[in-house]
Amino acid sequence: MYYMDKLLVLFTMKGCPWCDLMKDKLKEQHIDFIDRDIDKYDEEYKLFTDVTNNDFIPAFMVIENVEPDPVSHLYAPERDFDEIDDGIKIIKEHFNK
């Protein structure tokens, strides 16, 4: 289930233990997300890294007001959060959890 007014897009990579940890924690918190493997969605991830000036993962984007005027909030490790739990806290604040 996705929230009508918000989407969480998580940029991850196969074999990344930090990515797996973040996904597990989101599942534990019952927070739905769209998983974007950076190898498969390399052009999308390139746009993200260009804007954030950061290519660390797991990184995420919260899109609010999906219709009609979306607003994107971009978050990257070592730029916006240091620990996975800090990233989860940011996400929970967006989703009022």
PDB file of N, CA and C in Angstrom:
ATOM      1  N   MET A   1       0.837  -1.184   0.000  1.00  0.00           N
ATOM      2  CA  MET A   1       0.000   0.000   0.000  1.00  0.00           C
ATOM      3  C   MET A   1       0.878   1.242   0.000  1.00  0.00           C
ATOM      4  N   TYR A   2       0.541   2.207  -0.814  1.00  0.00           N
ATOM      5  CA  TYR A   2       1.257   3.472  -0.843  1.00  0.00           C
ATOM      6  C   TYR A   2       0.332   4.558  -0.324  1.00  0.00           C
ATOM      7  N   TYR A   3       0.897   5.512   0.345  1.00  0.00           N
ATOM      8  CA  TYR A   3       0.131   6.621   0.879  1.00  0.00           C
ATOM      9  C   TYR A   3      -0.305   7.496  -0.292  1.00  0.00           C
ATOM     10  N   MET A   4      -1.530   7.955  -0.253  1.00  0.00           N
ATOM     11  CA  MET A   4      -2.078   8.715  -1.376  1.00  0.00           C
ATOM     12  C   MET A   4      -1.312  10.011  -1.620  1.00  0.00           C
ATOM     13  N   ASP A   5      -0.828  10.627  -0.565  1.00  0.00           N
ATOM     14  CA  ASP A   5      -0.183  11.920  -0.733  1.00  0.00           C
ATOM     15  C   ASP A   5       1.334  11.856  -0.606  1.00  0.00           C
ATOM     16  N   LYS A   6       1.899  10.667  -0.332  1.00  0.00           N
ATOM     17  CA  LYS A   6       3.349  10.549  -0.150  1.00  0.00           C
ATOM     18  C   LYS A   6       3.864   9.225  -0.701  1.00  0.00           C
ATOM     19  N   LEU A   7       5.061   9.282  -1.252  1.00  0.00           N
ATOM     20  CA  LEU A   7       5.770   8.086  -1.704  1.00  0.00           C
ATOM     21  C   LEU A   7       7.186   8.122  -1.151  1.00  0.00           C
ATOM     22  N   LEU A   8       7.696   6.961  -0.803  1.00  0.00           N
ATOM     23  CA  LEU A   8       9.080   6.828  -0.377  1.00  0.00           C
ATOM     24  C   LEU A   8       9.815   6.011  -1.431  1.00  0.00           C
ATOM     25  N   VAL A   9      10.848   6.595  -2.003  1.00  0.00           N
ATOM     26  CA  VAL A   9      11.688   5.911  -2.984  1.00  0.00           C
ATOM     27  C   VAL A   9      13.046   5.698  -2.340  1.00  0.00           C
ATOM     28  N   LEU A  10      13.473   4.440  -2.266  1.00  0.00           N
ATOM     29  CA  LEU A  10      14.733   4.073  -1.613  1.00  0.00           C
ATOM     30  C   LEU A  10      15.724   3.605  -2.668  1.00  0.00           C
ATOM     31  N   PHE A  11      16.878   4.242  -2.730  1.00  0.00           N
ATOM     32  CA  PHE A  11      17.933   3.844  -3.665  1.00  0.00           C
ATOM     33  C   PHE A  11      18.869   2.875  -2.959  1.00  0.00           C
ATOM     34  N   THR A  12      18.984   1.672  -3.523  1.00  0.00           N
ATOM     35  CA  THR A  12      19.779   0.613  -2.913  1.00  0.00           C
ATOM     36  C   THR A  12      20.609  -0.107  -3.972  1.00  0.00           C
ATOM     37  N   MET A  13      21.389  -1.076  -3.504  1.00  0.00           N
ATOM     38  CA  MET A  13      22.205  -1.888  -4.406  1.00  0.00           C
ATOM     39  C   MET A  13      22.259  -3.304  -3.843  1.00  0.00           C
ATOM     40  N   LYS A  14      22.188  -4.284  -4.719  1.00  0.00           N
ATOM     41  CA  LYS A  14      22.306  -5.674  -4.276  1.00  0.00           C
ATOM     42  C   LYS A  14      23.641  -5.875  -3.571  1.00  0.00           C
ATOM     43  N   GLY A  15      23.602  -6.606  -2.463  1.00  0.00           N
ATOM     44  CA  GLY A  15      24.819  -6.918  -1.722  1.00  0.00           C
ATOM     45  C   GLY A  15      25.241  -5.847  -0.732  1.00  0.00           C
ATOM     46  N   CYS A  16      24.471  -4.772  -0.617  1.00  0.00           N
ATOM     47  CA  CYS A  16      24.795  -3.690   0.311  1.00  0.00           C
ATOM     48  C   CYS A  16      24.150  -3.990   1.663  1.00  0.00           C
ATOM     49  N   PRO A  17      24.946  -4.286   2.695  1.00  0.00           N
ATOM     50  CA  PRO A  17      24.352  -4.621   3.997  1.00  0.00           C
ATOM     51  C   PRO A  17      23.596  -3.452   4.625  1.00  0.00           C
ATOM     52  N   TRP A  18      24.042  -2.223   4.387  1.00  0.00           N
ATOM     53  CA  TRP A  18      23.345  -1.049   4.941  1.00  0.00           C
ATOM     54  C   TRP A  18      21.985  -0.886   4.266  1.00  0.00           C
ATOM     55  N   CYS A  19      21.925  -1.170   2.983  1.00  0.00           N
ATOM     56  CA  CYS A  19      20.657  -1.092   2.249  1.00  0.00           C
ATOM     57  C   CYS A  19      19.674  -2.133   2.792  1.00  0.00           C
ATOM     58  N   ASP A  20      20.168  -3.356   2.982  1.00  0.00           N
ATOM     59  CA  ASP A  20      19.315  -4.425   3.519  1.00  0.00           C
ATOM     60  C   ASP A  20      18.813  -4.065   4.915  1.00  0.00           C
ATOM     61  N   LEU A  21      19.684  -3.477   5.728  1.00  0.00           N
ATOM     62  CA  LEU A  21      19.287  -3.073   7.077  1.00  0.00           C
ATOM     63  C   LEU A  21      18.183  -2.020   7.035  1.00  0.00           C
ATOM     64  N   MET A  22      18.327  -1.028   6.157  1.00  0.00           N
ATOM     65  CA  MET A  22      17.307   0.019   6.065  1.00  0.00           C
ATOM     66  C   MET A  22      15.985  -0.573   5.591  1.00  0.00           C
ATOM     67  N   LYS A  23      16.024  -1.448   4.596  1.00  0.00           N
ATOM     68  CA  LYS A  23      14.790  -2.063   4.106  1.00  0.00           C
ATOM     69  C   LYS A  23      14.116  -2.882   5.209  1.00  0.00           C
ATOM     70  N   ASP A  24      14.909  -3.628   5.971  1.00  0.00           N
ATOM     71  CA  ASP A  24      14.355  -4.422   7.076  1.00  0.00           C
ATOM     72  C   ASP A  24      13.694  -3.532   8.119  1.00  0.00           C
ATOM     73  N   LYS A  25      14.347  -2.430   8.459  1.00  0.00           N
ATOM     74  CA  LYS A  25      13.797  -1.517   9.462  1.00  0.00           C
ATOM     75  C   LYS A  25      12.517  -0.848   8.970  1.00  0.00           C
ATOM     76  N   LEU A  26      12.465  -0.504   7.690  1.00  0.00           N
ATOM     77  CA  LEU A  26      11.243   0.072   7.133  1.00  0.00           C
ATOM     78  C   LEU A  26      10.099  -0.937   7.167  1.00  0.00           C
ATOM     79  N   LYS A  27      10.398  -2.183   6.851  1.00  0.00           N
ATOM     80  CA  LYS A  27       9.375  -3.224   6.898  1.00  0.00           C
ATOM     81  C   LYS A  27       8.879  -3.424   8.324  1.00  0.00           C
ATOM     82  N   GLU A  28       9.802  -3.399   9.303  1.00  0.00           N
ATOM     83  CA  GLU A  28       9.416  -3.536  10.713  1.00  0.00           C
ATOM     84  C   GLU A  28       8.487  -2.409  11.146  1.00  0.00           C
ATOM     85  N   GLN A  29       8.697  -1.219  10.592  1.00  0.00           N
ATOM     86  CA  GLN A  29       7.885  -0.049  10.938  1.00  0.00           C
ATOM     87  C   GLN A  29       6.616   0.047  10.083  1.00  0.00           C
ATOM     88  N   HIS A  30       6.419  -0.924   9.185  1.00  0.00           N
ATOM     89  CA  HIS A  30       5.265  -0.953   8.276  1.00  0.00           C
ATOM     90  C   HIS A  30       5.210   0.308   7.409  1.00  0.00           C
ATOM     91  N   ILE A  31       6.377   0.709   6.924  1.00  0.00           N
ATOM     92  CA  ILE A  31       6.474   1.852   6.019  1.00  0.00           C
ATOM     93  C   ILE A  31       6.769   1.300   4.630  1.00  0.00           C
ATOM     94  N   ASP A  32       5.843   1.517   3.724  1.00  0.00           N
ATOM     95  CA  ASP A  32       6.005   1.030   2.353  1.00  0.00           C
ATOM     96  C   ASP A  32       6.989   1.907   1.594  1.00  0.00           C
ATOM     97  N   PHE A  33       7.700   1.293   0.667  1.00  0.00           N
ATOM     98  CA  PHE A  33       8.672   2.030  -0.126  1.00  0.00           C
ATOM     99  C   PHE A  33       8.803   1.400  -1.500  1.00  0.00           C
ATOM    100  N   ILE A  34       9.303   2.203  -2.412  1.00  0.00           N
ATOM    101  CA  ILE A  34       9.633   1.727  -3.760  1.00  0.00           C
ATOM    102  C   ILE A  34      11.145   1.549  -3.774  1.00  0.00           C
ATOM    103  N   ASP A  35      11.591   0.328  -4.016  1.00  0.00           N
ATOM    104  CA  ASP A  35      13.024   0.021  -4.013  1.00  0.00           C
ATOM    105  C   ASP A  35      13.590   0.239  -5.417  1.00  0.00           C
ATOM    106  N   ARG A  36      14.582   1.107  -5.513  1.00  0.00           N
ATOM    107  CA  ARG A  36      15.229   1.387  -6.795  1.00  0.00           C
ATOM    108  C   ARG A  36      16.684   0.930  -6.720  1.00  0.00           C
ATOM    109  N   ASP A  37      16.971  -0.185  -7.373  1.00  0.00           N
ATOM    110  CA  ASP A  37      18.342  -0.674  -7.465  1.00  0.00           C
ATOM    111  C   ASP A  37      19.121   0.288  -8.360  1.00  0.00           C
ATOM    112  N   ILE A  38      20.224   0.824  -7.848  1.00  0.00           N
ATOM    113  CA  ILE A  38      20.956   1.861  -8.585  1.00  0.00           C
ATOM    114  C   ILE A  38      21.607   1.344  -9.861  1.00  0.00           C
ATOM    115  N   ASP A  39      21.799   0.038  -9.954  1.00  0.00           N
ATOM    116  CA  ASP A  39      22.352  -0.512 -11.196  1.00  0.00           C
ATOM    117  C   ASP A  39      21.274  -0.581 -12.276  1.00  0.00           C
ATOM    118  N   LYS A  40      20.055  -0.901 -11.888  1.00  0.00           N
ATOM    119  CA  LYS A  40      18.948  -1.004 -12.837  1.00  0.00           C
ATOM    120  C   LYS A  40      18.395   0.380 -13.202  1.00  0.00           C
ATOM    121  N   TYR A  41      18.340   1.271 -12.226  1.00  0.00           N
ATOM    122  CA  TYR A  41      17.797   2.621 -12.435  1.00  0.00           C
ATOM    123  C   TYR A  41      18.924   3.644 -12.386  1.00  0.00           C
ATOM    124  N   ASP A  42      19.980   3.383 -13.148  1.00  0.00           N
ATOM    125  CA  ASP A  42      21.181   4.208 -13.072  1.00  0.00           C
ATOM    126  C   ASP A  42      20.955   5.648 -13.519  1.00  0.00           C
ATOM    127  N   GLU A  43      20.113   5.877 -14.503  1.00  0.00           N
ATOM    128  CA  GLU A  43      19.859   7.253 -14.955  1.00  0.00           C
ATOM    129  C   GLU A  43      19.090   8.043 -13.891  1.00  0.00           C
ATOM    130  N   GLU A  44      18.110   7.398 -13.283  1.00  0.00           N
ATOM    131  CA  GLU A  44      17.343   8.040 -12.210  1.00  0.00           C
ATOM    132  C   GLU A  44      18.265   8.359 -11.025  1.00  0.00           C
ATOM    133  N   TYR A  45      19.127   7.390 -10.686  1.00  0.00           N
ATOM    134  CA  TYR A  45      20.045   7.605  -9.568  1.00  0.00           C
ATOM    135  C   TYR A  45      21.073   8.690  -9.898  1.00  0.00           C
ATOM    136  N   LYS A  46      21.487   8.766 -11.145  1.00  0.00           N
ATOM    137  CA  LYS A  46      22.437   9.814 -11.564  1.00  0.00           C
ATOM    138  C   LYS A  46      21.830  11.197 -11.344  1.00  0.00           C
ATOM    139  N   LEU A  47      20.559  11.371 -11.665  1.00  0.00           N
ATOM    140  CA  LEU A  47      19.882  12.641 -11.408  1.00  0.00           C
ATOM    141  C   LEU A  47      19.872  12.954  -9.915  1.00  0.00           C
ATOM    142  N   PHE A  48      19.587  11.933  -9.109  1.00  0.00           N
ATOM    143  CA  PHE A  48      19.577  12.102  -7.660  1.00  0.00           C
ATOM    144  C   PHE A  48      20.955  12.534  -7.148  1.00  0.00           C
ATOM    145  N   THR A  49      22.005  11.860  -7.611  1.00  0.00           N
ATOM    146  CA  THR A  49      23.355  12.187  -7.133  1.00  0.00           C
ATOM    147  C   THR A  49      23.817  13.546  -7.631  1.00  0.00           C
ATOM    148  N   ASP A  50      23.382  13.939  -8.810  1.00  0.00           N
ATOM    149  CA  ASP A  50      23.725  15.275  -9.312  1.00  0.00           C
ATOM    150  C   ASP A  50      23.126  16.362  -8.411  1.00  0.00           C
ATOM    151  N   VAL A  51      21.891  16.159  -7.986  1.00  0.00           N
ATOM    152  CA  VAL A  51      21.217  17.153  -7.152  1.00  0.00           C
ATOM    153  C   VAL A  51      21.793  17.161  -5.735  1.00  0.00           C
ATOM    154  N   THR A  52      22.047  15.982  -5.174  1.00  0.00           N
ATOM    155  CA  THR A  52      22.515  15.901  -3.784  1.00  0.00           C
ATOM    156  C   THR A  52      24.028  16.046  -3.659  1.00  0.00           C
ATOM    157  N   ASN A  53      24.730  15.910  -4.780  1.00  0.00           N
ATOM    158  CA  ASN A  53      26.190  15.925  -4.762  1.00  0.00           C
ATOM    159  C   ASN A  53      26.726  14.854  -3.804  1.00  0.00           C
ATOM    160  N   ASN A  54      26.084  13.691  -3.840  1.00  0.00           N
ATOM    161  CA  ASN A  54      26.409  12.603  -2.927  1.00  0.00           C
ATOM    162  C   ASN A  54      26.002  11.298  -3.599  1.00  0.00           C
ATOM    163  N   ASP A  55      26.895  10.294  -3.586  1.00  0.00           N
ATOM    164  CA  ASP A  55      26.549   9.019  -4.220  1.00  0.00           C
ATOM    165  C   ASP A  55      26.573   7.840  -3.251  1.00  0.00           C
ATOM    166  N   PHE A  56      26.393   8.128  -1.962  1.00  0.00           N
ATOM    167  CA  PHE A  56      26.341   7.058  -0.966  1.00  0.00           C
ATOM    168  C   PHE A  56      24.932   6.475  -0.898  1.00  0.00           C
ATOM    169  N   ILE A  57      24.864   5.197  -0.529  1.00  0.00           N
ATOM    170  CA  ILE A  57      23.586   4.519  -0.369  1.00  0.00           C
ATOM    171  C   ILE A  57      23.556   3.824   0.991  1.00  0.00           C
ATOM    172  N   PRO A  58      22.390   3.541   1.510  1.00  0.00           N
ATOM    173  CA  PRO A  58      21.072   3.786   0.962  1.00  0.00           C
ATOM    174  C   PRO A  58      20.707   5.268   1.058  1.00  0.00           C
ATOM    175  N   ALA A  59      20.124   5.760   0.006  1.00  0.00           N
ATOM    176  CA  ALA A  59      19.637   7.136  -0.053  1.00  0.00           C
ATOM    177  C   ALA A  59      18.143   7.056  -0.345  1.00  0.00           C
ATOM    178  N   PHE A  60      17.440   8.147  -0.065  1.00  0.00           N
ATOM    179  CA  PHE A  60      16.002   8.083  -0.302  1.00  0.00           C
ATOM    180  C   PHE A  60      15.419   9.434  -0.663  1.00  0.00           C
ATOM    181  N   MET A  61      14.213   9.333  -1.220  1.00  0.00           N
ATOM    182  CA  MET A  61      13.472  10.512  -1.636  1.00  0.00           C
ATOM    183  C   MET A  61      12.038  10.343  -1.147  1.00  0.00           C
ATOM    184  N   VAL A  62      11.520  11.371  -0.507  1.00  0.00           N
ATOM    185  CA  VAL A  62      10.122  11.391  -0.107  1.00  0.00           C
ATOM    186  C   VAL A  62       9.418  12.367  -1.042  1.00  0.00           C
ATOM    187  N   ILE A  63       8.419  11.865  -1.730  1.00  0.00           N
ATOM    188  CA  ILE A  63       7.648  12.696  -2.646  1.00  0.00           C
ATOM    189  C   ILE A  63       6.298  12.959  -1.986  1.00  0.00           C
ATOM    190  N   GLU A  64       5.997  14.229  -1.756  1.00  0.00           N
ATOM    191  CA  GLU A  64       4.734  14.620  -1.133  1.00  0.00           C
ATOM    192  C   GLU A  64       3.831  15.273  -2.170  1.00  0.00           C
ATOM    193  N   ASN A  65       2.545  15.257  -1.873  1.00  0.00           N
ATOM    194  CA  ASN A  65       1.556  15.847  -2.778  1.00  0.00           C
ATOM    195  C   ASN A  65       1.728  15.283  -4.183  1.00  0.00           C
ATOM    196  N   VAL A  66       1.712  13.968  -4.252  1.00  0.00           N
ATOM    197  CA  VAL A  66       1.975  13.282  -5.518  1.00  0.00           C
ATOM    198  C   VAL A  66       1.111  13.867  -6.638  1.00  0.00           C
ATOM    199  N   GLU A  67      -0.133  14.152  -6.367  1.00  0.00           N
ATOM    200  CA  GLU A  67      -1.027  14.786  -7.338  1.00  0.00           C
ATOM    201  C   GLU A  67      -1.582  16.052  -6.712  1.00  0.00           C
ATOM    202  N   PRO A  68      -1.626  17.148  -7.320  1.00  0.00           N
ATOM    203  CA  PRO A  68      -1.206  17.449  -8.685  1.00  0.00           C
ATOM    204  C   PRO A  68       0.197  18.055  -8.751  1.00  0.00           C
ATOM    205  N   ASP A  69       0.731  18.556  -7.628  1.00  0.00           N
ATOM    206  CA  ASP A  69       2.029  19.238  -7.650  1.00  0.00           C
ATOM    207  C   ASP A  69       3.011  18.569  -6.699  1.00  0.00           C
ATOM    208  N   PRO A  70       3.770  17.583  -7.177  1.00  0.00           N
ATOM    209  CA  PRO A  70       4.684  16.865  -6.285  1.00  0.00           C
ATOM    210  C   PRO A  70       5.825  17.741  -5.767  1.00  0.00           C
ATOM    211  N   VAL A  71       6.210  17.459  -4.526  1.00  0.00           N
ATOM    212  CA  VAL A  71       7.354  18.107  -3.891  1.00  0.00           C
ATOM    213  C   VAL A  71       8.279  16.985  -3.433  1.00  0.00           C
ATOM    214  N   SER A  72       9.537  17.028  -3.840  1.00  0.00           N
ATOM    215  CA  SER A  72      10.500  15.980  -3.497  1.00  0.00           C
ATOM    216  C   SER A  72      11.469  16.459  -2.433  1.00  0.00           C
ATOM    217  N   HIS A  73      11.710  15.583  -1.453  1.00  0.00           N
ATOM    218  CA  HIS A  73      12.703  15.821  -0.416  1.00  0.00           C
ATOM    219  C   HIS A  73      13.766  14.732  -0.583  1.00  0.00           C
ATOM    220  N   LEU A  74      15.011  15.128  -0.799  1.00  0.00           N
ATOM    221  CA  LEU A  74      16.092  14.180  -1.072  1.00  0.00           C
ATOM    222  C   LEU A  74      17.002  14.059   0.136  1.00  0.00           C
ATOM    223  N   TYR A  75      17.356  12.811   0.484  1.00  0.00           N
ATOM    224  CA  TYR A  75      18.192  12.554   1.650  1.00  0.00           C
ATOM    225  C   TYR A  75      19.286  11.549   1.295  1.00  0.00           C
ATOM    226  N   ALA A  76      20.515  11.893   1.648  1.00  0.00           N
ATOM    227  CA  ALA A  76      21.653  11.028   1.351  1.00  0.00           C
ATOM    228  C   ALA A  76      22.508  10.835   2.604  1.00  0.00           C
ATOM    229  N   PRO A  77      23.095   9.630   2.748  1.00  0.00           N
ATOM    230  CA  PRO A  77      23.973   9.378   3.889  1.00  0.00           C
ATOM    231  C   PRO A  77      25.168  10.329   3.887  1.00  0.00           C
ATOM    232  N   GLU A  78      25.626  10.641   5.070  1.00  0.00           N
ATOM    233  CA  GLU A  78      26.773  11.534   5.303  1.00  0.00           C
ATOM    234  C   GLU A  78      26.519  12.956   4.825  1.00  0.00           C
ATOM    235  N   ARG A  79      25.316  13.210   4.332  1.00  0.00           N
ATOM    236  CA  ARG A  79      24.907  14.558   3.983  1.00  0.00           C
ATOM    237  C   ARG A  79      23.752  14.965   4.894  1.00  0.00           C
ATOM    238  N   ASP A  80      22.755  14.063   5.003  1.00  0.00           N
ATOM    239  CA  ASP A  80      21.555  14.360   5.780  1.00  0.00           C
ATOM    240  C   ASP A  80      21.384  13.468   7.006  1.00  0.00           C
ATOM    241  N   PHE A  81      22.058  12.336   7.018  1.00  0.00           N
ATOM    242  CA  PHE A  81      22.006  11.439   8.177  1.00  0.00           C
ATOM    243  C   PHE A  81      23.274  10.606   8.205  1.00  0.00           C
ATOM    244  N   ASP A  82      23.646  10.183   9.429  1.00  0.00           N
ATOM    245  CA  ASP A  82      24.875   9.401   9.587  1.00  0.00           C
ATOM    246  C   ASP A  82      24.607   7.919   9.822  1.00  0.00           C
ATOM    247  N   GLU A  83      23.586   7.628  10.577  1.00  0.00           N
ATOM    248  CA  GLU A  83      23.253   6.241  10.903  1.00  0.00           C
ATOM    249  C   GLU A  83      21.929   5.863  10.254  1.00  0.00           C
ATOM    250  N   ILE A  84      21.734   4.573  10.007  1.00  0.00           N
ATOM    251  CA  ILE A  84      20.485   4.087   9.419  1.00  0.00           C
ATOM    252  C   ILE A  84      19.292   4.532  10.270  1.00  0.00           C
ATOM    253  N   ASP A  85      19.428   4.436  11.588  1.00  0.00           N
ATOM    254  CA  ASP A  85      18.320   4.840  12.465  1.00  0.00           C
ATOM    255  C   ASP A  85      17.980   6.318  12.309  1.00  0.00           C
ATOM    256  N   ASP A  86      18.976   7.150  12.015  1.00  0.00           N
ATOM    257  CA  ASP A  86      18.707   8.571  11.772  1.00  0.00           C
ATOM    258  C   ASP A  86      17.890   8.748  10.493  1.00  0.00           C
ATOM    259  N   GLY A  87      18.204   7.971   9.469  1.00  0.00           N
ATOM    260  CA  GLY A  87      17.438   8.013   8.232  1.00  0.00           C
ATOM    261  C   GLY A  87      16.009   7.544   8.450  1.00  0.00           C
ATOM    262  N   ILE A  88      15.848   6.486   9.234  1.00  0.00           N
ATOM    263  CA  ILE A  88      14.512   5.977   9.558  1.00  0.00           C
ATOM    264  C   ILE A  88      13.720   7.048  10.310  1.00  0.00           C
ATOM    265  N   LYS A  89      14.366   7.752  11.203  1.00  0.00           N
ATOM    266  CA  LYS A  89      13.688   8.815  11.959  1.00  0.00           C
ATOM    267  C   LYS A  89      13.163   9.907  11.012  1.00  0.00           C
ATOM    268  N   ILE A  90      13.973  10.292  10.038  1.00  0.00           N
ATOM    269  CA  ILE A  90      13.548  11.297   9.048  1.00  0.00           C
ATOM    270  C   ILE A  90      12.316  10.791   8.294  1.00  0.00           C
ATOM    271  N   ILE A  91      12.367   9.544   7.870  1.00  0.00           N
ATOM    272  CA  ILE A  91      11.250   8.960   7.124  1.00  0.00           C
ATOM    273  C   ILE A  91       9.996   8.932   7.993  1.00  0.00           C
ATOM    274  N   LYS A  92      10.135   8.493   9.239  1.00  0.00           N
ATOM    275  CA  LYS A  92       8.981   8.415  10.135  1.00  0.00           C
ATOM    276  C   LYS A  92       8.357   9.792  10.344  1.00  0.00           C
ATOM    277  N   GLU A  93       9.172  10.825  10.396  1.00  0.00           N
ATOM    278  CA  GLU A  93       8.634  12.174  10.553  1.00  0.00           C
ATOM    279  C   GLU A  93       7.795  12.572   9.340  1.00  0.00           C
ATOM    280  N   HIS A  94       8.229  12.188   8.157  1.00  0.00           N
ATOM    281  CA  HIS A  94       7.462  12.494   6.947  1.00  0.00           C
ATOM    282  C   HIS A  94       6.127  11.741   6.930  1.00  0.00           C
ATOM    283  N   PHE A  95       6.140  10.520   7.448  1.00  0.00           N
ATOM    284  CA  PHE A  95       4.946   9.676   7.387  1.00  0.00           C
ATOM    285  C   PHE A  95       4.166   9.655   8.696  1.00  0.00           C
ATOM    286  N   ASN A  96       4.532  10.550   9.615  1.00  0.00           N
ATOM    287  CA  ASN A  96       3.823  10.673  10.898  1.00  0.00           C
ATOM    288  C   ASN A  96       3.695   9.352  11.625  1.00  0.00           C
ATOM    289  N   LYS A  97       4.785   8.631  11.702  1.00  0.00           N
ATOM    290  CA  LYS A  97       4.786   7.317  12.378  1.00  0.00           C
ATOM    291  C   LYS A  97       5.496   7.428  13.708  1.00  0.00           C
TER     292      LYS A  97
END
